[in-house]
Backbone as a ProteinNet text record, in pm:
[ID]
protein_1_A
[PRIMARY]
MEYGSQKTIGFKEQTRESSFEDCIADLVNHEIVMEMENYRHHNSTSCYEHCVEVSYKTYQVCKRMGLDYQSAARGALLHDLFLYDWRTEKLEEGRHAFVHADIALRNAREEFTLNAKEEDVIKKHMWPVTLAPPRYLESFIVSFVDKYCAFTEFLKNKRKG
[TERTIARY]
8609.2	8722.1	8728.2	8757	8768.6	8914.5	8956.5	9093.5	9093.5	9204.1	9219.3	9137	9103.2	9028.4	8882.3	8856.2	8720.8	8652.6	8727.7	8668.8	8735.4	8665.4	8722.3	8781.4	8906.7	8976.2	8970	8925.4	8926.8	8835.5	8798.1	8719.1	8591.9	8531.4	8411.4	8298.3	8291.8	8181.6	8206.8	8327	8359.2	8364.6	8328.8	8340.9	8477.8	8557.4	8689	8674.1	8761.2	8763.2	8823.3	8768.2	8819.2	8964	9008	9147.4	9243.4	9200.2	9282.8	9295.6	9184.2	9187	9270	9264.3	9346.3	9495.5	9532.3	9673.3	9734.3	9656.1	9710.8	9662.2	9585.8	9519.3	9615.9	9732.8	9826.6	9904.1	9892.3	9966	9880	9760.7	9684.5	9646	9621.9	9586.3	9699.3	9819	9935.7	9969.1	10013.7	10039.8	10131.4	10238.7	10332.6	10272	10190.4	10122.8	10018.4	9944.9	9843.9	9907.3	10032.7	10101.1	10108.1	10099.8	10102	9982.2	9876	9761.3	9799.6	9907.7	9950.2	10026.9	10053.8	10135	10058.4	10050	9989.3	10090.1	10039.9	10131.9	10119	10019.5	9994	9869.8	9889.9	9780.5	9708.2	9579.7	9504.5	9498.4	9560.8	9559.8	9665.5	9628.2	9728.5	9816	9930.2	10020.9	9952.4	9876.6	9803.4	9701.3	9620.8	9519.6	9584.9	9693.3	9765.7	9815.7	9875.4	9931.4	9823.2	9709.2	9598.4	9549.1	9537.7	9490.7	9589.3	9717.8	9819.9	9817.5	9802.4	9798	9680.8	9563.5	9445	9452.3	9492.6	9503.1	9611.3	9721.2	9827	9774.7	9702.8	9641.2	9555.9	9470.9	9381.2	9459	9559.3	9637.3	9713.8	9783	9865.2	9780.2	9666.3	9578.7	9528.4	9488.2	9438.9	9547.7	9673.4	9784.9	9843.2	9790.3	9840.5	9975.2	10002.8	10129.6	10112.5	10218.6	10216.7	10149.1	10016.8	9939.8	9951.8	9979.6	9992.4	10116.1	10231.1	10354.4	10346.9	10289	10277.3	10189.8	10075.7	9984.5	10047.9	10118.4	10181.7	10295.5	10378.8	10486.7	10432.7	10326.3	10265.3	10209.5	10152.3	10098.9	10210	10329.6	10441.5	10537.3	10509.8	10608.6	10643.8	10555.8	10584.6	10583.2	10634.1	10638.5	10760.2	10772.3	10888.7	10865.5	10740.7	10701.4	10766	10761.5	10800.9	10729.8	10726.4	10666.9	10776	10771.1	10877.4	10878.5	10772.2	10768.8	10851.9	10862.8	10930.7	11059.7	11071.9	11189.9	11299.3	11416.5	11532.6	11614.8	11647.7	11716.9	11866.7	11946.2	12090.9	12126.7	12044.6	12073.8	12058.7	11979.7	11957.8	11813.9	11777.9	11643	11542	11423.9	11316.5	11293.3	11282.4	11250.9	11352.9	11476.2	11582.6	11608.9	11564.9	11600.8	11482.5	11359.8	11249.6	11218.9	11248.6	11224	11313.4	11439.1	11529.4	11483.7	11435	11384.4	11260	11170.7	11049.5	11085.8	11183.2	11225.3	11285	11367.3	11425.5	11315.6	11218	11107.6	11026.6	10999.9	10921.7	10996	11125.9	11206.3	11208.5	11205.4	11208.4	11081.6	10970.9	10842.3	10788.5	10827.3	10766.4	10873.1	10836.1	10919.1	10876.2	10969	10939.6	11008.7	10943.5	11011.7	11085.6	11164.3	11247.9	11164.5	11050.2	10965.3	10907	10861.7	10809	10917.4	11039	11150	11179.6	11179.6	11206.9	11098.2	10972.9	10861.5	10884.8	10918.8	10938.4	11060.3	11171.6	11297.3	11295	11225.2	11233.4	11110.9	11018.3	10893.4	10913.8	11026.2	11051.3	11121.7	11147	11207.8	11114.4	11160.9	11299.6	11366.6	11302.9	11369	11496.8	11487.1	11606.4	11652.3	11778.9	11832.4	11820.3	11823.9	11819.4	11680.5	11672.6	11540.9	11484.2	11353.3	11290.4	11335.7	11342.4	11382.9	11263.7	11146.4	11027	10922	10840.2	10731.6	10636.5	10613	10526.4	10580.2	10711.3	10772.1	10752.5	10763.1	10733.8	10589.7	10500.2	10358	10334.1	10392.4	10375.9	10430.7	10544.7	10602.5	10506.1	10443.9	10350.5	10218.7	10167.3	10042.4	10062.1	10176.7	10206.7	10200	10258.1	10256.9	10116.7	10042.5	9903.8	9820.5	9832.7	9755.7	9796.3	9925.2	9970.7	9911.5	9906.8	9850	9700.9	9626.5	9482.3	9456.8	9542	9529.3	9554.3	9651.3	9679.6	9559.8	9503	9387.8	9266.4	9245.2	9132.2	9141.1	9259.4	9279.9	9259.2	9304.7	9288.3	9140.6	9060.7	8917.6	8847.3	8893.6	8834	8865.9	8988.2	9035.6	9001.4
10722.2	10798	10782.3	10887.7	10882.2	10896.4	10816.4	10820	10876.5	10934.3	10982.2	11105.9	11123.6	11241.3	11227.2	11237.5	11227.4	11096.8	10988.3	10858.4	10753.8	10648.8	10539.7	10440.5	10404.9	10314.9	10173.7	10080	9938.5	9904.9	9781.8	9729.2	9808.8	9863.4	9945.5	9867.3	9738.5	9658.7	9610.6	9627.5	9585.5	9706.8	9686.3	9793.4	9781.4	9882.6	9881.4	9908.9	9848.7	9876	10014.3	10085.1	10220	10216.3	10106.9	10100.8	10095.6	10038.1	10042.8	10186.9	10255	10394.1	10480.6	10450.6	10524.5	10501.6	10379.1	10345	10429.6	10454.8	10519.7	10662.7	10714.5	10844.7	10957.6	10961.5	11071	11052.1	10935.1	10904.9	10908.8	10851.5	10815.3	10934.3	11048.8	11166.5	11268.9	11229.5	11316.6	11337.5	11456.3	11493.7	11394.9	11352.1	11262.2	11123.7	11078.5	10949.2	10959.2	11069.3	11090.5	11095.9	11136.2	11142.6	11004.7	10897.9	10762.7	10737.2	10817	10802.7	10832.6	10905.8	10946	10837.9	10726.5	10622.3	10491.1	10437.8	10306.4	10204.3	10105.5	10009	9873.1	9797.4	9667.5	9681.3	9673	9684.7	9817.3	9815.7	9940.9	9994.4	9927.2	9969	10076.6	10183.6	10285.3	10235	10294.2	10260.2	10286.6	10394.6	10429	10321.1	10280.9	10177.4	10048	10011.6	9890.2	9897.7	10009.8	10023.3	10023.3	10086	10083	9939.8	9866.5	9728	9640.5	9653.2	9576.4	9613.3	9740.3	9785.9	9724.7	9726.3	9675	9523.9	9451.2	9305.7	9269.8	9342.2	9321	9347	9455.8	9489.4	9372.7	9319.3	9210.3	9087.4	9047.9	8928.4	8949.3	9060.6	9085.8	9100.2	9163.6	9178.2	9041.5	8959.5	8825.5	8741.1	8764.3	8686.6	8746.8	8860.5	8923.7	8991.3	9036.3	9102.5	9254.1	9324.3	9471.1	9517.7	9514.9	9548.6	9695.8	9780.3	9923.2	9950.9	9904.5	9925.8	9855.9	9736.8	9661.5	9736	9785.9	9858	9987.2	10057.6	10183.3	10158.8	10060.7	10027.3	9980.1	9900.1	9849.5	9963.6	10064.3	10177.5	10251.5	10250.4	10325.6	10238.6	10109.5	10017.6	10046.5	10107.8	10140.3	10291.1	10366.8	10513	10555.6	10498.7	10528.5	10646.3	10676.6	10799.7	10820.9	10720.1	10732.6	10622.2	10636.4	10533.6	10433.6	10318.1	10219.4	10158	10177.2	10123.1	10208	10337.5	10427.7	10487.2	10501.5	10566.1	10464	10489.4	10402.9	10461.8	10378.7	10424.3	10396.5	10491.9	10471.8	10367.1	10357.3	10267	10120.3	10091.1	9952.1	9928.8	9803.1	9766.7	9792.7	9832.9	9869.9	9765.3	9639.9	9534.7	9528.2	9565.3	9553.6	9681.4	9796.3	9922.2	10003.1	9972.7	10061.9	10060.6	9952.3	9949.8	10051	10060.6	10159.8	10302.1	10323.7	10455.7	10489.7	10393	10414.4	10445.8	10374	10399.2	10538.9	10578.3	10713.9	10820	10803	10898.8	10902.2	10786.2	10779.5	10845.5	10821.1	10882.3	11034.8	11086.2	11231.7	11298.9	11228.1	11287.1	11243.8	11125.9	11068.6	11015.7	11008.6	10942	10795.9	10707.8	10565.1	10489.6	10384.7	10298	10188.3	10108.2	10006.4	9904.8	9868.6	9769.2	9826.4	9950.3	10014.3	10022.6	10058.2	10065.2	9928.7	9824.7	9689.7	9643.5	9675.1	9640.2	9700.4	9827.5	9896	9839.2	9828.8	9786.9	9642.3	9553.9	9410.1	9353.9	9437.8	9384.1	9306.9	9322.7	9250	9115.7	9078.8	8948.8	8840.1	8737.3	8692.6	8742	8831.4	8889.1	8959.4	9036.9	9095	8996.4	8986.2	8875.1	8889.8	9010.9	9029	8992.1	8893.3	8851.8	8952.3	8955.3	9041.5	9005.7	9105.8	9086.2	9050.7	9097.8	9082	8998.5	8928.9	8850.7	8941.5	9061.6	9156.8	9187.8	9194.8	9222	9105	8982.4	8864.7	8870.5	8904.6	8909.3	9012.2	9130.8	9233.1	9182	9115.9	9062.9	8967.2	8879.5	8783	8848.9	8937.9	9007.2	9092.4	9156.5	9237.2	9151.9	9034.9	8946.5	8894.3	8863.8	8819.2	8929.4	9051.1	9162.6	9188.7	9183.1	9202.7	9095	8972.3	8862.3	8883.7	8924.4	8946.6	9065.1	9166.7	9280.2	9234.7	9147.6	9092.4	9011.9	8926.6	8845.3	8931.2	9034.7	9125.1	9186	9225.3	9283.4	9179.2	9057.1	8950.1	8918.9	8922	8894.4	9002.1	9127.1	9238.1	9225.8	9180.5	9178.1	9050.9
11919.6	11870.3	11719.5	11650.5	11505.6	11467.3	11371.7	11323.5	11183.5	11146.8	11010.3	10983.7	10860	10817.1	10856.6	10983	11038.2	10999.5	11001.8	10973	11061.7	11087.8	11164.2	11065.8	11085.2	10994.5	11049.8	10967.8	11004.1	11119.9	11128.8	11239.2	11263.5	11158.5	11173.7	11237.4	11203.8	11255.5	11398.3	11447.3	11582.7	11674.6	11797.5	11895.7	11960.8	11945.5	12008.4	12156.5	12232.3	12375.2	12397.4	12493.3	12518.7	12565.7	12627.6	12671.8	12552.5	12439.7	12318.3	12271.2	12264.2	12219.8	12313.6	12443.8	12539.6	12514.5	12477.8	12452.8	12342	12239	12119.1	12099.7	12193.9	12176.6	12141.1	12204.2	12177.3	12046.9	11986.4	11863.9	11738.7	11746.8	11627.3	11539.5	11597.4	11518.3	11509.2	11551.7	11541.4	11393	11360.9	11221.5	11149	11213.6	11145.3	11124.1	11217.6	11202.4	11091.4	11089.9	10985.8	10846.1	10838.9	10709.5	10642.7	10722.8	10665.5	10574.1	10587.5	10496.7	10351.7	10332	10197.8	10122.5	10188.2	10126.1	10119.4	9998.3	9978.7	10029.7	10101.9	10162.2	10094.8	10132.7	10069.8	9982.7	9854.3	9757.9	9775.3	9807.5	9818.3	9961.1	10054.5	10194.6	10217.5	10287.4	10319.6	10434	10445.6	10554.9	10689.7	10696.5	10818.6	10853.6	10756.2	10780.1	10826.9	10761.9	10798.6	10942.7	10980	11114.9	11222.1	11195.3	11291.6	11308.8	11199.6	11208.1	11285.2	11254.8	11327	11475	11504.3	11643	11718.7	11658.7	11727.5	11748.3	11646.9	11661.6	11763.7	11763	11861.7	12002	12018.1	12146.7	12196.4	12108.9	12148.1	12194.2	12117.4	12151	12281.3	12292.6	12411.4	12537.1	12525.9	12642.6	12687.4	12591.9	12624.1	12691.1	12653.3	12708	12835.3	12880.3	13002	12983.3	12862.1	12831.7	12833.8	12803.7	12800.5	12671.2	12672.3	12552.3	12516.1	12613	12583.1	12497.8	12543.6	12465.8	12331.3	12329.5	12204.1	12103.8	12148.1	12058.2	12007.9	12095.2	12055.6	11955.6	11985.2	11892.5	11758.6	11763.5	11640.1	11555.5	11618.9	11543.2	11468.7	11524.1	11466.7	11385	11373.6	11316.1	11170.4	11095.6	10955.3	10930.3	11023.2	11012.6	10928.3	10809.5	10725.1	10631.3	10595.2	10525.5	10388.1	10305.7	10165.5	10087.4	9956.6	9871.4	9836.3	9900.2	9883	9743.1	9667.5	9531.4	9434.6	9462.4	9368.7	9423	9552.9	9609.8	9636.5	9582.4	9604.3	9718.3	9813.9	9933.7	9925.4	9970.7	9976.8	10081.2	10186.4	10297.2	10258.9	10155.9	10117.5	10077	10063.8	10021.3	10132.6	10090.7	10183	10291.6	10254.2	10351.5	10464.6	10435.7	10534.5	10613.5	10564.6	10630.8	10682.9	10639.3	10676.2	10825	10894.5	11039.2	11111	11068.8	11128.5	11097.3	10976.2	10937.9	11019.4	11035.6	11116	11260.5	11315.3	11453.3	11466.1	11372.3	11375.6	11372.4	11283	11274.3	11403.3	11460.1	11583.6	11699.5	11709.6	11816.9	11806.3	11684.4	11665.7	11716.9	11718.1	11754.8	11890.5	11937.2	12057.1	12152.6	12280.4	12379.4	12382.4	12351.3	12342	12454.7	12502.8	12598.3	12521.1	12592.5	12527.8	12450.3	12502.3	12435.8	12306.5	12309.5	12188	12080.6	12121.6	12026.4	11966.1	12049.2	12000.1	11903.7	11934.7	11845.7	11707.2	11702.3	11574.2	11500.9	11570.4	11507.6	11460	11532.2	11503.2	11431.8	11388.7	11332.8	11202.2	11137.4	11012.3	11033.7	11157.6	11183.6	11132.1	11068.8	11050	10921.5	10845.8	10727.8	10771.5	10877.9	10938.8	11045.9	11067.6	11146.3	11297.5	11349.6	11495	11547.4	11636.8	11686.8	11786.9	11798.5	11898.3	12039.7	12124	12263.4	12351.8	12315.5	12398.8	12326.3	12401.8	12344	12265.6	12315.8	12246.1	12106	12092.3	11961.7	11865.8	11916.4	11833.6	11784.2	11874	11838.2	11728.3	11741.9	11637.8	11504.8	11507.6	11384.5	11314.8	11390.5	11331.3	11290.4	11373	11339	11213.8	11202.3	11084	10957.4	10962.5	10845.6	10817	10921.8	10905.1	10837.5	10886.7	10829.4	10684.5	10655.3	10516.9	10426.2	10474.8	10396.4	10371.9	10475.1	10455.9	10363	10368.5	10276.8	10132.9	10114.7	9982	9930.6	10016	9975.5	9943.5	10022.5	9998.8	9859.2	9821.3	9689.1	9579.1	9601.7	9502.2	9479.9	9585	9572.3	9491	9505.4	9429.5	9281	9250.8	9113.2	9046.1
[MASK]
+++++++++++++++++++++++++++++++++++++++++++++++++++++++++++++++++++++++++++++++++++++++++++++++++++++++++++++++++++++++++++++++++++++++++++++++++++++++++++++++++

């Protein structure tokens, strides 16, 4: 499966399991999800690249642990569907770190039918920055994987510079 503009994003050297691709197939090439390619997220990584990476790593962890890897991977793919440049756009709702999860959830609900676990993954992925703790173990995992991926993206950029 190819993601993005006819290219595979992330994990090029690894063979993805077809069940991961099946989990996200209806989302990954959707127009609104593809729009995340237009926004730089952490350093030189696009929001889209970041979300695909978080989704795949979440899938791997949750599958290994016998959890709901499908909902976790889908929620992780949509967790940063906020669709603006947080470096330049000032929000009336508040600071990006505290409000973008709600914006991402609103955008995801407008385009997709989400289950409760997918919604919790999106809404709570910034915990503990935001105070409400995740309801599901899958949501905790996405929160930690998201931070891990952001850290590796930061390090990758530091090594280049």
